[in-house]
Coordinates of C-alpha atoms in Angstrom, one line a residue:
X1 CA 7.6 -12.7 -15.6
X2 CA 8.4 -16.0 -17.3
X3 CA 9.6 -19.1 -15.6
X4 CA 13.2 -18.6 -17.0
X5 CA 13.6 -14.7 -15.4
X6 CA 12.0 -17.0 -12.1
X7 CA 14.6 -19.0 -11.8
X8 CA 17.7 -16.4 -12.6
X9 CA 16.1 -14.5 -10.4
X10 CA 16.3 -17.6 -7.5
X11 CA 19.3 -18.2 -8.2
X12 CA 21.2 -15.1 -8.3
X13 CA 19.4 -14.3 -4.9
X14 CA 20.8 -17.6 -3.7
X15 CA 24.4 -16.8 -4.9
X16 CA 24.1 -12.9 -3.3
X17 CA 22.4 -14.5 0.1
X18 CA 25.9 -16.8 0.2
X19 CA 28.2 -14.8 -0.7
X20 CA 27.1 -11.5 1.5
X21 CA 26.6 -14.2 4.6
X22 CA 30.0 -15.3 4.3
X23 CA 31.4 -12.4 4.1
X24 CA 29.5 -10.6 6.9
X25 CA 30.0 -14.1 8.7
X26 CA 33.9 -13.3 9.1
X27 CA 33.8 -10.1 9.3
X28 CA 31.3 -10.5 12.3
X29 CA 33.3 -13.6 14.0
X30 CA 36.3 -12.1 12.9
X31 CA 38.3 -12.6 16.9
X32 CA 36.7 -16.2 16.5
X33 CA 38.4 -17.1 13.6
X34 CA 41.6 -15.1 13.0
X35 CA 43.5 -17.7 14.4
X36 CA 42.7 -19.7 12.1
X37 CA 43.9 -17.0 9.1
X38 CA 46.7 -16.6 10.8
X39 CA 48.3 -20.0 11.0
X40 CA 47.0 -21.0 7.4
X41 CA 44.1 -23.9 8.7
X42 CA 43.0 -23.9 5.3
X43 CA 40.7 -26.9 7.3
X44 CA 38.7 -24.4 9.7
X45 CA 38.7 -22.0 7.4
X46 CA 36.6 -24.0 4.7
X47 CA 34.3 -25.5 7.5
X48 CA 33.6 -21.9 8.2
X49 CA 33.2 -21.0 4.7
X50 CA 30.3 -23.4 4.1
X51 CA 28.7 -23.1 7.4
X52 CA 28.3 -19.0 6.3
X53 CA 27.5 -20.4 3.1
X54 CA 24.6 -22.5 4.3
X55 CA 23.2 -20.3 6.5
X56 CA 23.5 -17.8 3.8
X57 CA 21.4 -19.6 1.6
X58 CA 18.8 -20.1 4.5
X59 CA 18.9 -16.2 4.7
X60 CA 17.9 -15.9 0.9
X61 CA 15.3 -18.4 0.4
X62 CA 13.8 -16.0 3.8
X63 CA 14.2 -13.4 1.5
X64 CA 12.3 -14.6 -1.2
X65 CA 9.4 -15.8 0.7
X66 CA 9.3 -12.4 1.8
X67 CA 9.7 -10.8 -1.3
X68 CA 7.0 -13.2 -3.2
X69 CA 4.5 -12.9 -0.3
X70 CA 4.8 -8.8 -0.3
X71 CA 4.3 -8.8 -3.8
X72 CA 0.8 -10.9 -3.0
X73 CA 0.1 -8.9 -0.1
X74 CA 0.5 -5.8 -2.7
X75 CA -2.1 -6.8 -4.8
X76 CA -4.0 -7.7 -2.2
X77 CA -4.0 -4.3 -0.5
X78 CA -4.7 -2.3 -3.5
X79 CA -7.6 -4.7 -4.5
X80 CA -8.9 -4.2 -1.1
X81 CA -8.1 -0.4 -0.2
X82 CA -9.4 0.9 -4.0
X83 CA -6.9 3.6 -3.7
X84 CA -3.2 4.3 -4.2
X85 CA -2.9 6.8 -1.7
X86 CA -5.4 5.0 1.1
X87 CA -2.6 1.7 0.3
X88 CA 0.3 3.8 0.6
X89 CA -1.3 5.5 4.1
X90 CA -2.0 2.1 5.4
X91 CA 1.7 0.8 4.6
X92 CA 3.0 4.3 6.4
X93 CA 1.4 3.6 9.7
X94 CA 2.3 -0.3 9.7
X95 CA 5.8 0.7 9.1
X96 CA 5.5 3.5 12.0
X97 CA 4.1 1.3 14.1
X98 CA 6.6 -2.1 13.4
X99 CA 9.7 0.4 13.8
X100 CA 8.2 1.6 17.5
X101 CA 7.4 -2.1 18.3
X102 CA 11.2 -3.0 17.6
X103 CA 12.8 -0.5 19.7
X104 CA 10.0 -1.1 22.3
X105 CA 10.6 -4.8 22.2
X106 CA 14.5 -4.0 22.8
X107 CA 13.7 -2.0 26.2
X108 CA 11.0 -4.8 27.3
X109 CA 13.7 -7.5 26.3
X110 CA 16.5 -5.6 28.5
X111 CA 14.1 -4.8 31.1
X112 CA 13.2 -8.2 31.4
X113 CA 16.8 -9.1 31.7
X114 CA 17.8 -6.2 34.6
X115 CA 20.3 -4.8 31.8
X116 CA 20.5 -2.1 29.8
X117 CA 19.6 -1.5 26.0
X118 CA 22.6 -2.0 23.9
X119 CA 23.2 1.2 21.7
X120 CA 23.9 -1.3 18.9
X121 CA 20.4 -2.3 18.9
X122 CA 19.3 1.4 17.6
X123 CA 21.9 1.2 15.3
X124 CA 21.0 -1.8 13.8
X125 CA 17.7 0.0 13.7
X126 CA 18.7 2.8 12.2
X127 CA 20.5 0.8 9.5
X128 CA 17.6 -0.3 8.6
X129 CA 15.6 2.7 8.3
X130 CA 18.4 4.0 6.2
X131 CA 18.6 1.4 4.0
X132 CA 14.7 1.4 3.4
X133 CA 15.4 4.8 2.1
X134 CA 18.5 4.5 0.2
X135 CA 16.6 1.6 -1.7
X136 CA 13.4 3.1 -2.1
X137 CA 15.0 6.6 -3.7
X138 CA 17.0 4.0 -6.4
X139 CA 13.3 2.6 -6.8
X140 CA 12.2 6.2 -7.4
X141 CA 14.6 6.9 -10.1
X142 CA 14.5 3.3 -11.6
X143 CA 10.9 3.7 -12.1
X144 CA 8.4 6.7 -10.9
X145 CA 7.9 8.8 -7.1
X146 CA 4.7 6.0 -7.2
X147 CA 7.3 3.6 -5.7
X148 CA 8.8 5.0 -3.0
X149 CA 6.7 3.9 -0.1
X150 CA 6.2 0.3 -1.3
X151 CA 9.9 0.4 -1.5
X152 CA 10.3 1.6 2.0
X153 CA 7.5 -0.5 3.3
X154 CA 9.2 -3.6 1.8
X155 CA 12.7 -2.7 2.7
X156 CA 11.4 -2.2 6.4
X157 CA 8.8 -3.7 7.4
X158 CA 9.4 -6.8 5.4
X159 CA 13.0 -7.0 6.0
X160 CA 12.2 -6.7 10.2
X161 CA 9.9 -9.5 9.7
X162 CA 12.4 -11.7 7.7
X163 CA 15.0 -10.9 11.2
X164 CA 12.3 -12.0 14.3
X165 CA 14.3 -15.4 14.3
X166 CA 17.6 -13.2 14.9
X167 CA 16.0 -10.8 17.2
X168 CA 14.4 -14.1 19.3
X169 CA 17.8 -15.1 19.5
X170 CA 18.8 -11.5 21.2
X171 CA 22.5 -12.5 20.0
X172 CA 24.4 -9.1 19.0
X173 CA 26.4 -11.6 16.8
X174 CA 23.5 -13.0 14.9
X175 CA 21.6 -10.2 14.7
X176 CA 24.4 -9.2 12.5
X177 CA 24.5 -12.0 10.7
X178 CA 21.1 -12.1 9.4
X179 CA 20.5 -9.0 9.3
X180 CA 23.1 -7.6 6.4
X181 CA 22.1 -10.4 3.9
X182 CA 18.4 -9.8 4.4
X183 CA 18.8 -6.4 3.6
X184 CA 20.9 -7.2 0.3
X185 CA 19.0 -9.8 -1.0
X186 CA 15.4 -7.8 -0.1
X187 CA 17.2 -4.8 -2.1
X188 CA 18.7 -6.9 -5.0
X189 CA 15.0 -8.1 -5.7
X190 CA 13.2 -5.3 -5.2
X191 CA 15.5 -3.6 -7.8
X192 CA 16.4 -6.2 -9.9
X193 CA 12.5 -7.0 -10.7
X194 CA 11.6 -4.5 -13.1
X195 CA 14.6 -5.2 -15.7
X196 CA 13.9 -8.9 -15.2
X197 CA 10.1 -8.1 -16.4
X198 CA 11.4 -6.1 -19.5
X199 CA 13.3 -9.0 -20.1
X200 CA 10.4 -11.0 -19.7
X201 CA 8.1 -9.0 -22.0
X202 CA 11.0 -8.6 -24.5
X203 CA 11.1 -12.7 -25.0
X204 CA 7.8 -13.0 -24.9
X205 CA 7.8 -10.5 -28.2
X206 CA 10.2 -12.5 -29.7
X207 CA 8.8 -15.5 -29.4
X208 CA 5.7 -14.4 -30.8
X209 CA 7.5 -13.0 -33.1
X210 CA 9.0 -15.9 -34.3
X211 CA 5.8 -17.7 -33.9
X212 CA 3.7 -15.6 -36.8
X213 CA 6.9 -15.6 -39.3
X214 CA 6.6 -19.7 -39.0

């Protein structure tokens, strides 16, 4: 990809990881700031606004470290692992075993606290197992069956990575928060990068293309 599909790349992430924070940021905090909607404080409102918006763009510059470093560790594993299938295998049982260590970190967290698990924790869960999937079948059909575990091993694993900050925090609110722009942003990427490497290939013809009739 050249530096130009880079950068609208970074930047639409940036614009996605702000706007889906501020919206999720209201509609999370909605009892907080009604009030405010309510009696018109255009004030609070707009101090709200760019607080979601900041944190927003914190969420998508999370996003694309952890899109750019997959995409490393990809290599990586195929380099090292020789073998499609032995690479996919590997990614299968580390997104097994990162899916059982959420939900196990939930009881030890609530155990640890004399209180029970909240059931919005397996939600949350399950959101993102369901996401993984809904992404990686788009991946499937945007390119070949080759990419649905990568898909689903980014969309998960990855994205649960991106969200230990959150789930330190053990804060139903911000787990929320982060959670719903990580999982946009991770999917915009993931499906946004094969169109934005046609495009790159396609200028790249072009310019050479211009080049030789010089």
């Amino acid at each position: 990809m050249n530096s130009r599909n880079w950068v609208r790349l970074f930047l639409s992430t940036l614009l996605i990881g702000a706007l889906s924070a501020s919206i999720v940021g209201f509609a999370v905090k909605w009892g907080e700031y009604r009030p405010f909607f309510q009696s018109f404080n255009i004030g609070e409102i707009l101090s709200a606004l760019l607080w979601f918006i900041g944190i927003g763009l914190i969420f998508s510059i999370i996003s694309q470290m952890g899109f750019f470093a997959y995409l490393t560790i990809h290599r990586f594993g195929l380099g090292i692992c020789r073998s499609v299938s032995l690479w996919n295998s590997v990614q299968v049982l580390l997104t097994a075993f990162i899916l059982f260590d959420l939900v196990y970190l939930q009881v030890i967290m609530a155990s640890s606290t004399e209180s029970d698990v909240s059931p919005s924790r397996y939600i949350m869960a399950g959101i993102v197992v369901v996401a993984g999937l809904v992404v990686a079948l788009i991946k499937v059909k945007q390119t070949n069956q080759a990419a649905f575990i990568p898909g689903l091993f980014f969309m998960i694993v990855v994205t649960i990575i991106e969200w230990v900050p959150a789930l330190r925090a053990n804060d139903t609110g911000w787990l929320y928060l982060m959670l719903y722009p990580l999982l946009i942003c991770n999917a915009y990427q993931l499906l946004i990068l094969p169109r934005l490497i046609q495009n790159s290939q396609r200028e790249r013809r072009n310019t050479s293309a211009r080049m030789k009739a010089m």
